[in-house]
Tab-separated table of C-alpha atoms in Angstrom:
chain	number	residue	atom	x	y	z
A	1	UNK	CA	111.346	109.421	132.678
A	2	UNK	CA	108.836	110.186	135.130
A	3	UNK	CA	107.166	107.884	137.072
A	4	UNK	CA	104.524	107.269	139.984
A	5	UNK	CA	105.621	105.354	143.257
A	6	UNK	CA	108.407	103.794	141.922
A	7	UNK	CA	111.242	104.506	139.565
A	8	UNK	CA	111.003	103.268	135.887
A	9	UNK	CA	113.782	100.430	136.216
A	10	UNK	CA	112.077	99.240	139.206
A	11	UNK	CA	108.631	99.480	137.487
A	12	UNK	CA	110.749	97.206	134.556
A	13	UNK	CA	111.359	94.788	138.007
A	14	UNK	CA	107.703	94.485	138.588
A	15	UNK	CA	106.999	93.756	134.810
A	16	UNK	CA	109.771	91.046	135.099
A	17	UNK	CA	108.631	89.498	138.399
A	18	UNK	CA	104.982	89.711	137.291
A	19	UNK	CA	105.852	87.673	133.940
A	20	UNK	CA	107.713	85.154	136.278
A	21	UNK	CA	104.961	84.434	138.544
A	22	UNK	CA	102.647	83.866	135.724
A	23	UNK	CA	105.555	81.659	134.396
A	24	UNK	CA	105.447	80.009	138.204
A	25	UNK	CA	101.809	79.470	138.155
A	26	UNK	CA	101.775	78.285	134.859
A	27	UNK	CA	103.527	75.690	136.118
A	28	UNK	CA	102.155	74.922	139.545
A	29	UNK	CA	98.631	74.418	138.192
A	30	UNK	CA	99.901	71.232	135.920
A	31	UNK	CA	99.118	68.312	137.354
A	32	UNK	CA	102.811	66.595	137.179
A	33	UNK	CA	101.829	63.123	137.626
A	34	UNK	CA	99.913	63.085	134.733
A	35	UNK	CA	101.869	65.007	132.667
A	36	UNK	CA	105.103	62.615	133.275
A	37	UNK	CA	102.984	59.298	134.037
A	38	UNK	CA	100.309	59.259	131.663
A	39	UNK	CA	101.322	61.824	129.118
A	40	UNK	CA	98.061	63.972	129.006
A	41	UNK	CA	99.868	67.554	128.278
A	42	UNK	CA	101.705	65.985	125.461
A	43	UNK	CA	98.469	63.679	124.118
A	44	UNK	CA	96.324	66.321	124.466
A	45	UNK	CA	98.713	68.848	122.200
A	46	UNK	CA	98.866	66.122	119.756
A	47	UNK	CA	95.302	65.898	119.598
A	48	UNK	CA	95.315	70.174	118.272
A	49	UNK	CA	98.503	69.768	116.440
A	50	UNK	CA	97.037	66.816	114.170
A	51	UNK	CA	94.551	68.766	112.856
A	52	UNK	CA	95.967	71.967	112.505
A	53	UNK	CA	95.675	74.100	109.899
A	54	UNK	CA	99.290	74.675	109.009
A	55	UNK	CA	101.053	71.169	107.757
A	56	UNK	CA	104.927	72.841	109.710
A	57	UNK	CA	102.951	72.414	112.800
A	58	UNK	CA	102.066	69.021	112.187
A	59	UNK	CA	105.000	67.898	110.429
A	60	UNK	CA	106.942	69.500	113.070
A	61	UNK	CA	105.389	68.534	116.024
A	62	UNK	CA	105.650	64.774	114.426
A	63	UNK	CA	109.032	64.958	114.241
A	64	UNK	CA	110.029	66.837	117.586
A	65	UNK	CA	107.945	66.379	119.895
A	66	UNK	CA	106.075	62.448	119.049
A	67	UNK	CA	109.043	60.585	118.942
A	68	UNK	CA	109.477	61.720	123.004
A	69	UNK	CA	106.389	62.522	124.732
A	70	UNK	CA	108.028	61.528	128.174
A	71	UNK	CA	110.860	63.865	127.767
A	72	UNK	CA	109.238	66.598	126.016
A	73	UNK	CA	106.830	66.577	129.210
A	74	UNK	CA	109.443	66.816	131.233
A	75	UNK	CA	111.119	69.657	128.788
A	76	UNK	CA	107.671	71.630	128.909
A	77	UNK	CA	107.063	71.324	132.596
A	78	UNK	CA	110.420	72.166	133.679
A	79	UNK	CA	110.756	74.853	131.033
A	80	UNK	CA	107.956	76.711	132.720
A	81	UNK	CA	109.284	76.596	136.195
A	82	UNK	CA	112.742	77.881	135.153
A	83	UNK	CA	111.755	80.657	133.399
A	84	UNK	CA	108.828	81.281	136.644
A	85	UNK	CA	112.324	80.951	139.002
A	86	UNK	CA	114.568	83.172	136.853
A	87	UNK	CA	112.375	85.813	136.043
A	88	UNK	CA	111.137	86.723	139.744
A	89	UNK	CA	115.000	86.133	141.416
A	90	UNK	CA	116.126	87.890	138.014
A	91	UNK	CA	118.522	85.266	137.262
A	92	UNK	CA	119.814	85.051	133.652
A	93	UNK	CA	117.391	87.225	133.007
A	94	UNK	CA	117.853	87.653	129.362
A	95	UNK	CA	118.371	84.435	129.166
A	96	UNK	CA	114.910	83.605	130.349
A	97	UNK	CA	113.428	86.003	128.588
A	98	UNK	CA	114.730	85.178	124.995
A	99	UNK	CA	113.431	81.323	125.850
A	100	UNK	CA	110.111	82.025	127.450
A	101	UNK	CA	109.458	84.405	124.253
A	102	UNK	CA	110.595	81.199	122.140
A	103	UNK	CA	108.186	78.456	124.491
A	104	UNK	CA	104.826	81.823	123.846
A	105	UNK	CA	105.770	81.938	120.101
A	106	UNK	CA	105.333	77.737	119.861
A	107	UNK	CA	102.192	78.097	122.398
A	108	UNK	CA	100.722	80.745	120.230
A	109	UNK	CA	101.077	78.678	117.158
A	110	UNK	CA	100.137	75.815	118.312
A	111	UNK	CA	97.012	77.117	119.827
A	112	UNK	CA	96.336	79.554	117.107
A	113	UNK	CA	92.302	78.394	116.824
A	114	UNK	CA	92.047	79.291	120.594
A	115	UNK	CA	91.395	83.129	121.366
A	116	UNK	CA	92.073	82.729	124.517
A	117	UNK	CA	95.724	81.453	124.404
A	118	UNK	CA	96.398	83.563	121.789
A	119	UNK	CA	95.435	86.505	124.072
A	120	UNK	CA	97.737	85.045	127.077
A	121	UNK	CA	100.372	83.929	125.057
A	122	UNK	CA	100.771	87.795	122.747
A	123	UNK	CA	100.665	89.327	126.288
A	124	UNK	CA	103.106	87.028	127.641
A	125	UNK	CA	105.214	87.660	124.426
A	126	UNK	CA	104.996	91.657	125.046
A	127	UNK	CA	106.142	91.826	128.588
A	128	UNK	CA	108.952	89.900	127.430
A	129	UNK	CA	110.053	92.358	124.926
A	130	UNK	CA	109.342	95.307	127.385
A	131	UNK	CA	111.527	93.235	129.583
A	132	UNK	CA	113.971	92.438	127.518
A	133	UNK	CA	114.830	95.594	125.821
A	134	UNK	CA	114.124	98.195	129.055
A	135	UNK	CA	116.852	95.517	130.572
A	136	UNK	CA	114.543	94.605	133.512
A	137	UNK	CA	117.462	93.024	135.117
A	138	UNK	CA	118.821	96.147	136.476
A	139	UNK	CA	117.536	96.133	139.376
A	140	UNK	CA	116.039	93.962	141.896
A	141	UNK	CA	117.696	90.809	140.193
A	142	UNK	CA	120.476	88.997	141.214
A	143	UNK	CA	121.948	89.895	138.035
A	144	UNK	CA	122.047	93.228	139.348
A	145	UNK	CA	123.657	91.836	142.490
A	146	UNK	CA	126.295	89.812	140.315
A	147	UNK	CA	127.084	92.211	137.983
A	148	UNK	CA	126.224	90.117	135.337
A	149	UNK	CA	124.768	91.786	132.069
């Protein structure tokens, strides 16, 4: 493979760090105190999933995620920054890449009336895969440096 500046693997690094700041920031910009006190993140998704246009999101989200709003802010929240932390130290990388595919596949159907998540979240979901399957843990991870994977 030929590359510019950098080799491909550590051009797969870059891919994987990028995704985990975005991850990071994702998670920085929430405003914790009213996600956990008040409930808005939660509230406000079960504003979109009540009327959504498929009755599995509505069902499901009435079933999962209702019955605990206070944990399944703290889930969501924390969810985010572990997959932000893991993907830029490369730490259980694959790990964090299989479950931050899973948390943009339930973003992009929840928000599946908004272009604009859709268009972060199928991003998102593509550097993942790129991630995942050029093994972007091979180098500049502590995977690497662990000799895990």
């Amino acid at each position: 493979m030929d590359t510019i500046w950098l080799t491909g693997a550590e051009w797969l690094a870059v891919l994987r760090i990028g995704l985990g700041l975005w991850w990071l920031e994702s998670w920085r910009h929430k405003d914790r105190k009213a996600w956990f006190e008040r409930g808005t993140g939660i509230t406000w998704a079960a504003g979109i999933a009540a009327k959504h246009r498929w009755s599995a999101v509505r069902s499901g989200f009435d079933s999962v995620v209702a019955p605990h709003p206070r944990t399944m802010a703290y889930v969501v929240v924390y969810a985010e920054l572990a997959l932000g932390l893991g993907l830029i130290t490369g730490f259980l990388t694959p790990i964090a890449l299989v479950g931050g595919f899973l948390l943009n596949a339930l973003y992009f159907t929840l928000m599946i009336h908004d272009v604009a998540e859709q268009g972060q979240n199928s991003m998102m979901a593509l550097m993942t895969v790129v991630g995942l399957f050029g093994m972007s843990w091979q180098t500049w991870s502590l995977d690497s440096a662990l000799g895990l994977f």
